[in-house]
CSV table of C-alpha atoms in Angstrom, one decimal:
chain,number,residue,atom,x,y,z
A,1,MET,CA,-32.4,16.9,-2.3
A,2,THR,CA,-30.5,16.9,0.5
A,3,LEU,CA,-26.9,19.0,-0.2
A,4,PHE,CA,-24.2,19.1,2.3
A,5,THR,CA,-22.6,22.4,3.2
A,6,GLY,CA,-20.4,23.1,1.0
A,7,ILE,CA,-21.7,21.8,-1.9
A,8,THR,CA,-23.9,23.5,-4.2
A,9,GLN,CA,-26.6,22.2,-6.9
A,10,ARG,CA,-27.3,23.4,-10.7
A,11,VAL,CA,-28.8,22.6,-13.8
A,12,VAL,CA,-27.1,22.7,-16.9
A,13,ASN,CA,-29.0,23.2,-20.4
A,14,THR,CA,-27.2,21.2,-22.5
A,15,PRO,CA,-29.0,20.7,-26.8
A,16,GLY,CA,-30.4,17.8,-25.7
A,17,LEU,CA,-31.1,17.4,-22.1
A,18,SER,CA,-31.1,19.3,-19.1
A,19,VAL,CA,-28.2,18.0,-16.6
A,20,GLY,CA,-27.9,18.3,-13.1
A,21,ILE,CA,-24.7,18.8,-11.6
A,22,LEU,CA,-23.0,19.1,-8.3
A,23,GLU,CA,-20.1,21.4,-8.0
A,24,ARG,CA,-18.2,22.1,-4.4
A,25,GLU,CA,-18.3,26.2,-3.2
A,26,GLY,CA,-14.8,28.3,-3.9
A,27,ASP,CA,-14.2,26.0,-6.7
A,28,ALA,CA,-13.2,28.2,-9.7
A,29,ALA,CA,-14.8,28.4,-12.7
A,30,SER,CA,-11.5,29.2,-14.4
A,31,ALA,CA,-9.4,26.4,-13.1
A,32,ASP,CA,-7.3,24.9,-15.2
A,33,PRO,CA,-9.3,22.5,-17.2
A,34,THR,CA,-6.2,19.3,-16.2
A,35,LYS,CA,-7.0,19.6,-12.7
A,36,THR,CA,-11.4,19.0,-12.8
A,37,VAL,CA,-12.3,16.0,-11.6
A,38,VAL,CA,-15.3,14.4,-13.0
A,39,LEU,CA,-17.6,12.3,-10.6
A,40,ILE,CA,-19.9,9.6,-12.3
A,41,HIS,CA,-22.5,7.6,-10.2
A,42,ASP,CA,-23.8,4.2,-10.9
A,43,ASN,CA,-26.9,2.7,-11.0
A,44,ILE,CA,-30.1,3.0,-9.1
A,45,ALA,CA,-28.2,6.2,-7.2
A,46,SER,CA,-27.4,9.7,-8.1
A,47,SER,CA,-24.5,12.5,-8.1
A,48,LEU,CA,-25.5,12.5,-3.6
A,49,PHE,CA,-23.0,9.4,-3.3
A,50,TRP,CA,-20.2,11.5,-4.3
A,51,MET,CA,-20.8,14.3,-1.9
A,52,PRO,CA,-18.0,12.8,1.1
A,53,LEU,CA,-15.6,12.8,-1.6
A,54,MET,CA,-16.0,16.0,-3.2
A,55,LEU,CA,-15.5,17.6,0.0
A,56,ALA,CA,-12.2,15.7,1.0
A,57,LEU,CA,-10.9,16.6,-1.9
A,58,PRO,CA,-7.8,19.1,-2.5
A,59,ARG,CA,-8.9,22.5,-3.1
A,60,GLU,CA,-6.2,22.7,-6.0
A,61,LEU,CA,-8.6,20.7,-7.8
A,62,ARG,CA,-12.3,21.5,-9.4
A,63,VAL,CA,-14.5,18.6,-8.3
A,64,ILE,CA,-18.0,18.0,-10.8
A,65,ALA,CA,-20.4,15.5,-10.3
A,66,ILE,CA,-23.1,14.9,-12.6
A,67,ASP,CA,-26.7,13.1,-12.6
A,68,LEU,CA,-26.8,10.3,-14.9
A,69,ARG,CA,-30.2,11.1,-17.3
A,70,GLY,CA,-32.8,9.8,-15.8
A,71,PHE,CA,-31.3,10.2,-12.2
A,72,GLY,CA,-30.9,12.8,-9.7
A,73,ALA,CA,-31.8,16.4,-10.9
A,74,THR,CA,-31.2,15.5,-14.7
A,75,GLU,CA,-33.9,15.0,-17.2
A,76,HIS,CA,-36.0,12.0,-17.0
A,77,ALA,CA,-35.8,11.2,-21.2
A,78,PRO,CA,-35.3,8.1,-22.4
A,79,VAL,CA,-32.1,5.8,-23.2
A,80,ASP,CA,-31.7,4.0,-26.3
A,81,ALA,CA,-30.6,0.9,-24.6
A,82,THR,CA,-28.9,-0.1,-28.5
A,83,ARG,CA,-26.4,2.6,-28.4
A,84,GLY,CA,-24.9,0.8,-25.1
A,85,VAL,CA,-24.2,4.2,-22.7
A,86,ARG,CA,-23.7,6.3,-25.4
A,87,ASP,CA,-26.4,8.2,-24.6
A,88,PHE,CA,-24.6,9.0,-20.8
A,89,SER,CA,-21.2,9.3,-22.2
A,90,ASP,CA,-23.0,11.8,-25.0
A,91,ASP,CA,-24.3,13.7,-22.2
A,92,ILE,CA,-21.4,13.9,-20.1
A,93,ARG,CA,-19.4,15.2,-23.3
A,94,ALA,CA,-22.3,17.8,-24.0
A,95,THR,CA,-22.6,19.1,-20.0
A,96,LEU,CA,-18.7,19.9,-20.4
A,97,ASP,CA,-18.8,21.5,-23.7
A,98,ALA,CA,-21.2,23.3,-21.7
A,99,LEU,CA,-19.1,24.6,-18.7
A,100,GLY,CA,-16.0,25.0,-21.4
A,101,ILE,CA,-13.9,22.2,-20.2
A,102,PRO,CA,-12.2,20.2,-22.9
A,103,THR,CA,-11.2,17.4,-20.8
A,104,THR,CA,-10.7,16.0,-17.3
A,105,HIS,CA,-10.3,13.3,-14.8
A,106,LEU,CA,-13.2,10.9,-15.0
A,107,VAL,CA,-14.0,8.5,-11.7
A,108,GLY,CA,-16.3,6.3,-12.5
A,109,TRP,CA,-18.6,4.0,-10.2
A,110,SER,CA,-20.2,1.2,-11.2
A,111,LEU,CA,-22.7,2.1,-14.0
A,112,GLY,CA,-20.6,5.3,-14.0
A,113,ALA,CA,-17.2,3.2,-14.8
A,114,ALA,CA,-18.7,1.8,-17.9
A,115,VAL,CA,-19.8,5.3,-18.9
A,116,ALA,CA,-16.3,6.6,-18.5
A,117,LEU,CA,-14.4,3.5,-20.6
A,118,GLN,CA,-17.1,4.6,-23.5
A,119,TYR,CA,-15.9,8.3,-23.2
A,120,ALA,CA,-12.6,7.1,-23.1
A,121,LEU,CA,-13.3,5.7,-26.3
A,122,GLU,CA,-14.9,8.7,-27.9
A,123,HIS,CA,-12.9,11.5,-26.3
A,124,PRO,CA,-9.4,12.9,-24.9
A,125,THR,CA,-9.0,12.1,-21.2
A,126,LEU,CA,-6.3,12.9,-18.8
A,127,SER,CA,-7.4,9.8,-15.9
A,128,LEU,CA,-9.4,7.1,-16.0
A,129,THR,CA,-11.0,5.8,-12.0
A,130,LEU,CA,-12.8,2.6,-12.1
A,131,GLU,CA,-14.5,2.1,-8.8
A,132,SER,CA,-16.5,-1.7,-9.2
A,133,PRO,CA,-17.0,-1.3,-12.8
A,134,VAL,CA,-19.1,-3.0,-14.4
A,135,SER,CA,-17.3,-6.3,-16.8
A,136,PRO,CA,-15.9,-4.7,-20.4
A,137,TYR,CA,-18.3,-6.9,-21.7
A,138,GLY,CA,-21.6,-5.9,-19.6
A,139,PHE,CA,-23.3,-7.0,-17.6
A,140,GLY,CA,-24.2,-10.8,-17.5
A,141,GLY,CA,-24.3,-13.6,-20.2
A,142,THR,CA,-20.6,-13.7,-21.5
A,143,ARG,CA,-17.9,-16.2,-21.0
A,144,ARG,CA,-14.7,-14.9,-19.6
A,145,ASP,CA,-13.0,-13.8,-23.5
A,146,GLY,CA,-16.2,-11.7,-23.7
A,147,SER,CA,-18.1,-14.2,-26.4
A,148,ARG,CA,-22.2,-13.6,-25.8
A,149,LEU,CA,-23.5,-17.3,-24.2
A,150,THR,CA,-26.9,-16.9,-26.9
A,151,ASP,CA,-27.8,-14.8,-29.5
A,152,ASP,CA,-30.4,-13.1,-27.6
A,153,ASP,CA,-28.1,-12.3,-24.5
A,154,ALA,CA,-31.1,-14.2,-22.6
A,155,GLY,CA,-31.3,-13.4,-18.7
A,156,THR,CA,-29.9,-10.1,-19.0
A,157,GLY,CA,-30.8,-7.0,-18.7
A,158,ALA,CA,-34.0,-5.6,-18.0
A,159,GLY,CA,-35.9,-9.0,-17.0
A,160,ALA,CA,-33.8,-9.9,-14.0
A,161,ALA,CA,-34.8,-6.5,-12.0
A,162,ASN,CA,-37.3,-7.8,-9.2
A,163,PRO,CA,-40.3,-5.9,-9.9
A,164,ASP,CA,-41.2,-5.6,-6.1
A,165,PHE,CA,-38.0,-3.3,-5.6
A,166,VAL,CA,-39.0,-1.8,-8.8
A,167,GLN,CA,-41.8,-0.4,-7.4
A,168,ARG,CA,-40.7,0.1,-4.2
A,169,ILE,CA,-38.8,3.2,-6.0
A,170,THR,CA,-41.4,3.8,-7.7
A,171,ASP,CA,-43.6,4.5,-4.6
A,172,ARG,CA,-40.3,6.3,-3.1
A,173,ASP,CA,-40.2,3.7,-0.3
A,174,GLU,CA,-38.2,4.8,2.6
A,175,SER,CA,-38.6,1.6,4.8
A,176,ASP,CA,-36.3,-1.5,5.9
A,177,GLU,CA,-39.3,-3.3,5.9
A,178,ALA,CA,-38.8,-5.6,2.9
A,179,PRO,CA,-35.7,-7.7,1.7
A,180,THR,CA,-36.9,-5.4,-1.9
A,181,SER,CA,-36.8,-2.0,-0.1
A,182,PRO,CA,-34.3,0.7,-1.6
A,183,ARG,CA,-32.7,1.1,1.8
A,184,THR,CA,-32.7,-3.0,2.6
A,185,VAL,CA,-30.8,-3.1,-0.9
A,186,PHE,CA,-28.5,-0.4,0.2
A,187,ARG,CA,-27.5,-2.4,3.4
A,188,ALA,CA,-27.1,-5.9,1.9
A,189,SER,CA,-25.7,-5.1,-1.7
A,190,TYR,CA,-23.8,-1.3,-2.1
A,191,VAL,CA,-21.9,-2.1,1.5
A,192,ALA,CA,-20.4,-4.8,3.0
A,193,ASP,CA,-21.8,-6.3,6.4
A,194,GLY,CA,-21.7,-4.1,9.6
A,195,TYR,CA,-21.0,-0.8,7.6
A,196,ALA,CA,-23.2,2.1,8.9
A,197,ASP,CA,-22.8,6.0,8.6
A,198,ASP,CA,-25.1,8.9,9.4
A,199,HIS,CA,-26.0,9.6,6.4
A,200,GLU,CA,-27.8,7.0,5.6
A,201,ASP,CA,-31.1,9.0,4.7
A,202,VAL,CA,-29.6,10.7,2.0
A,203,TRP,CA,-27.9,7.6,0.0
A,204,VAL,CA,-32.0,6.5,0.4
A,205,GLU,CA,-33.4,9.4,-1.4
A,206,SER,CA,-30.2,9.3,-3.6
A,207,MET,CA,-31.8,5.8,-4.9
A,208,LEU,CA,-35.3,6.9,-4.9
A,209,SER,CA,-34.5,9.6,-7.4
A,210,SER,CA,-34.3,7.1,-10.0
A,211,SER,CA,-37.2,7.4,-12.6
A,212,THR,CA,-38.9,4.3,-13.4
A,213,ALA,CA,-40.7,5.3,-15.9
A,214,THR,CA,-40.5,4.2,-19.5
A,215,GLY,CA,-37.4,4.3,-21.2
A,216,ASN,CA,-35.8,4.8,-17.7
A,217,TYR,CA,-35.1,2.1,-15.2
A,218,PRO,CA,-35.0,-1.1,-15.5
A,219,GLY,CA,-36.4,-0.9,-19.2
A,220,ASP,CA,-38.0,-3.5,-21.1
A,221,SER,CA,-37.6,-7.4,-22.0
A,222,VAL,CA,-38.9,-9.7,-24.4
A,223,ASN,CA,-39.1,-13.4,-24.6
A,224,SER,CA,-36.6,-15.7,-24.9
A,225,GLU,CA,-36.6,-19.7,-26.3
A,226,ASN,CA,-33.6,-19.9,-23.9
A,227,TRP,CA,-33.4,-19.9,-19.8
A,228,PRO,CA,-34.3,-18.1,-18.0
A,229,GLY,CA,-36.8,-17.1,-20.8
A,230,PHE,CA,-36.3,-13.8,-20.9
A,231,ALA,CA,-33.5,-11.2,-22.9
A,232,PRO,CA,-33.5,-7.5,-23.0
A,233,GLY,CA,-35.4,-5.0,-25.2
A,234,ARG,CA,-34.4,-1.9,-26.7
A,235,ILE,CA,-34.8,0.6,-24.0
A,236,GLY,CA,-33.8,1.3,-20.5
A,237,VAL,CA,-30.7,1.3,-18.2
A,238,LEU,CA,-30.2,-1.8,-17.4
A,239,ASN,CA,-31.1,-3.3,-21.5
A,240,THR,CA,-27.7,-0.2,-22.2
A,241,LEU,CA,-25.6,-3.2,-20.5
A,242,SER,CA,-26.6,-6.7,-22.2
A,243,PRO,CA,-23.8,-7.7,-24.4
A,244,ALA,CA,-25.3,-7.0,-27.7
A,245,HIS,CA,-25.4,-3.1,-27.1
A,246,PHE,CA,-21.9,-3.1,-24.6
A,247,ASN,CA,-18.8,-3.9,-25.3
A,248,VAL,CA,-15.7,-1.9,-24.2
A,249,SER,CA,-12.6,-3.9,-24.3
A,250,GLY,CA,-11.6,-1.3,-27.4
A,251,ILE,CA,-9.9,0.7,-25.1
A,252,VAL,CA,-6.7,-1.6,-25.3
A,253,ALA,CA,-6.3,-0.3,-28.6
A,254,LEU,CA,-6.1,3.4,-27.7
A,255,ASP,CA,-3.2,5.0,-29.3
A,256,GLU,CA,-3.8,7.6,-26.5
A,257,LYS,CA,-3.8,5.4,-23.4
A,258,PRO,CA,-5.6,7.8,-20.2
A,259,PRO,CA,-3.4,5.8,-16.7
A,260,ILE,CA,-6.1,3.5,-15.4
A,261,LEU,CA,-6.8,3.7,-11.3
A,262,TRP,CA,-9.2,0.1,-10.8
A,263,VAL,CA,-10.8,0.6,-7.2
A,264,ARG,CA,-12.5,-2.2,-5.9
A,265,GLY,CA,-13.8,-4.0,-2.3
A,266,GLU,CA,-13.4,-7.8,-1.8
A,267,LEU,CA,-16.5,-8.9,-1.1
A,268,ASP,CA,-18.6,-6.7,-3.3
A,269,ALA,CA,-21.9,-8.3,-3.9
A,270,ILE,CA,-23.2,-6.5,-7.5
A,271,VAL,CA,-19.4,-7.3,-9.6
A,272,SER,CA,-17.7,-10.0,-8.7
A,273,ASP,CA,-16.8,-13.8,-10.4
A,274,ALA,CA,-19.9,-14.4,-8.3
A,275,SER,CA,-22.2,-12.2,-8.4
A,276,PHE,CA,-25.9,-11.9,-7.0
A,277,PHE,CA,-27.1,-9.8,-9.7
A,278,ASP,CA,-26.4,-12.2,-11.9
A,279,VAL,CA,-28.9,-14.6,-13.2
A,280,ASN,CA,-27.0,-17.7,-14.1
A,281,HIS,CA,-24.8,-17.4,-10.6
A,282,LEU,CA,-28.5,-17.5,-8.7
A,283,GLY,CA,-29.3,-20.5,-11.2
A,284,ARG,CA,-26.4,-22.1,-10.0
A,285,LEU,CA,-27.6,-21.7,-6.6
A,286,GLY,CA,-31.4,-23.1,-7.1
A,287,ILE,CA,-32.4,-19.4,-6.6
A,288,VAL,CA,-33.7,-19.2,-10.2
A,289,PRO,CA,-35.1,-22.8,-10.7
A,290,ASP,CA,-34.3,-24.8,-13.8
A,291,TRP,CA,-30.8,-24.4,-14.2
A,292,PRO,CA,-29.4,-25.4,-17.3
A,293,GLY,CA,-25.9,-26.1,-16.3
A,294,GLU,CA,-22.6,-24.7,-16.7
A,295,ASP,CA,-21.9,-25.7,-20.2
A,296,VAL,CA,-24.8,-23.7,-20.9
A,297,ALA,CA,-25.2,-20.7,-18.3
A,298,PRO,CA,-21.7,-20.4,-16.7
A,299,ALA,CA,-21.4,-17.2,-14.2
A,300,GLN,CA,-20.2,-14.4,-15.4
A,301,PRO,CA,-16.5,-14.0,-14.6
A,302,MET,CA,-16.9,-10.3,-14.0
A,303,VAL,CA,-13.5,-9.3,-12.0
A,304,SER,CA,-11.4,-11.5,-14.4
A,305,GLN,CA,-12.8,-10.2,-17.6
A,306,THR,CA,-12.1,-6.8,-16.0
A,307,ARG,CA,-8.5,-7.8,-15.6
A,308,ASP,CA,-7.8,-9.2,-18.0
A,309,VAL,CA,-8.6,-6.5,-20.2
A,310,LEU,CA,-7.1,-4.2,-18.4
A,311,GLN,CA,-3.5,-6.7,-18.2
A,312,ALA,CA,-3.5,-6.4,-22.0
A,313,TYR,CA,-3.9,-2.5,-21.8
A,314,ALA,CA,-1.4,-2.5,-19.5
A,315,SER,CA,1.2,-4.8,-22.1
A,316,SER,CA,0.2,-2.5,-25.0
A,317,GLY,CA,1.8,0.7,-23.3
A,318,GLY,CA,-1.2,1.8,-20.8
A,319,ALA,CA,-0.5,2.4,-17.0
A,320,VAL,CA,-2.5,0.3,-14.6
A,321,THR,CA,-3.1,-0.1,-10.6
A,322,GLU,CA,-5.7,-1.7,-8.8
A,323,ALA,CA,-6.1,-1.2,-5.6
A,324,VAL,CA,-8.4,-4.3,-3.7
A,325,PHE,CA,-9.6,-2.8,-0.4
A,326,GLU,CA,-10.3,-5.6,2.6
A,327,GLY,CA,-13.9,-6.2,4.3
A,328,VAL,CA,-15.3,-3.3,1.3
A,329,GLY,CA,-18.3,-3.7,-0.4
A,330,HIS,CA,-19.6,-2.3,-3.7
A,331,THR,CA,-18.7,1.5,-2.0
A,332,PRO,CA,-15.2,1.9,-1.6
A,333,HIS,CA,-15.7,5.6,-1.4
A,334,LEU,CA,-18.0,5.8,0.9
A,335,GLU,CA,-16.9,2.6,2.9
A,336,ARG,CA,-13.0,3.3,3.3
A,337,PRO,CA,-13.5,7.3,2.0
A,338,GLU,CA,-9.4,8.2,3.5
A,339,GLU,CA,-7.7,5.5,1.4
A,340,PHE,CA,-10.0,6.1,-1.6
A,341,ARG,CA,-8.8,9.7,-1.5
A,342,ASP,CA,-5.2,9.4,-1.3
A,343,ALA,CA,-5.8,6.6,-3.9
A,344,LEU,CA,-7.3,9.1,-6.9
A,345,VAL,CA,-5.3,12.4,-5.5
A,346,ALA,CA,-2.0,10.1,-6.1
A,347,HIS,CA,-3.7,9.2,-8.9
A,348,ILE,CA,-4.7,12.1,-10.4
A,349,SER,CA,-0.9,14.0,-9.5
A,350,ALA,CA,1.1,11.5,-11.5
A,351,VAL,CA,-0.6,12.5,-14.6
A,352,HIS,CA,1.0,16.1,-13.8
A,353,ALA,CA,4.1,14.6,-11.8
A,354,SER,CA,8.0,14.6,-14.2
A,355,PRO,CA,8.8,10.3,-15.0
A,356,ALA,CA,10.7,10.4,-12.6
A,357,THR,CA,8.4,10.9,-9.7
A,358,ASP,CA,7.2,7.8,-7.4
A,359,PRO,CA,3.4,9.0,-6.3
A,360,ASN,CA,3.2,6.2,-4.2
A,361,PRO,CA,-0.1,6.2,-3.5
A,362,PRO,CA,-1.2,4.6,0.4
A,363,THR,CA,-3.5,2.2,-1.2
A,364,GLU,CA,-4.2,-1.3,0.5
A,365,ALA,CA,-2.5,-3.7,-2.8
A,366,PHE,CA,-1.4,-2.2,-5.9
A,367,ILE,CA,-1.9,-6.1,-8.3
A,368,ILE,CA,-1.5,-4.7,-11.8
A,369,LYS,CA,1.0,-2.1,-12.6
A,370,SER,CA,2.3,-1.1,-16.0
A,371,GLU,CA,5.8,-1.9,-16.7
A,372,ASP,CA,6.9,1.6,-18.1
């Protein structure tokens, strides 16, 4: 894989999986574990997406980016979607155990944020940074309160994946010849219109490292009597976020609540209250035919659901900050790298500061703050 100067890659052998990680040259393995930051990537991506941030973070931090199973340099083992994202979070724990890291600051991007939240439900965590996070109730198929629209979660999971996009990943298509080519999807969905940098080939390489083998992306689907005619199966990445299998709203009840930084782009096309990856929203727009209407198949209010859960988290004693970047899409750490870095560093620093210290993070907007 293409690595930036100053980044190294190795494989960590855990009891169940060989896991690829990126590290920064010069970071000490014996560094204070409370100053360790672990980065978890999104779906159809890998740890490569984190390289600019890794190089930009202060040297007093140890920075590690982990490839999830079926992505990057990690073994392409199948994913049991009936466990939600627990296969992924268990792999993170096993990797940290192998590295001798008892606790850490977790940064998760979209799917990675879902994994980070699941991890925090089960293991001590110093802080959470949720970038463009999937709703705490999964992806698609729920009302604002998290209740499921159908018993079989019709319209969610692997059946929503575009077959031509999947085939182009399998074929390692680097072109921009079609709307479904990974490069075109990156430009149209990962970042806001007009964004460009010199490393697009690396980001496409990262996307193409995704496994489309059985049990990885996207997974299996089954027929449904409910619109639009399919429901999630039991294996594969997209099915992990079906509301039947995934719900991390229980973070509100955690006794020890790690402080949360929620970072999102105002123009995110993937995670929003009107997501272009939500079949119900596409039905409302007439893109998917025969939509049964708002009462039966409303779009999932993803951002509103996240805000509701995080407001409840703050009300029950947790510290929550929301940073919204104007003109930014699904990937704030690429599109606004300095602002993202500053917000993250301030968030981590606040964990180690005295209660009287005001870190005053220089992000654009803070919408939710704990009264504590």
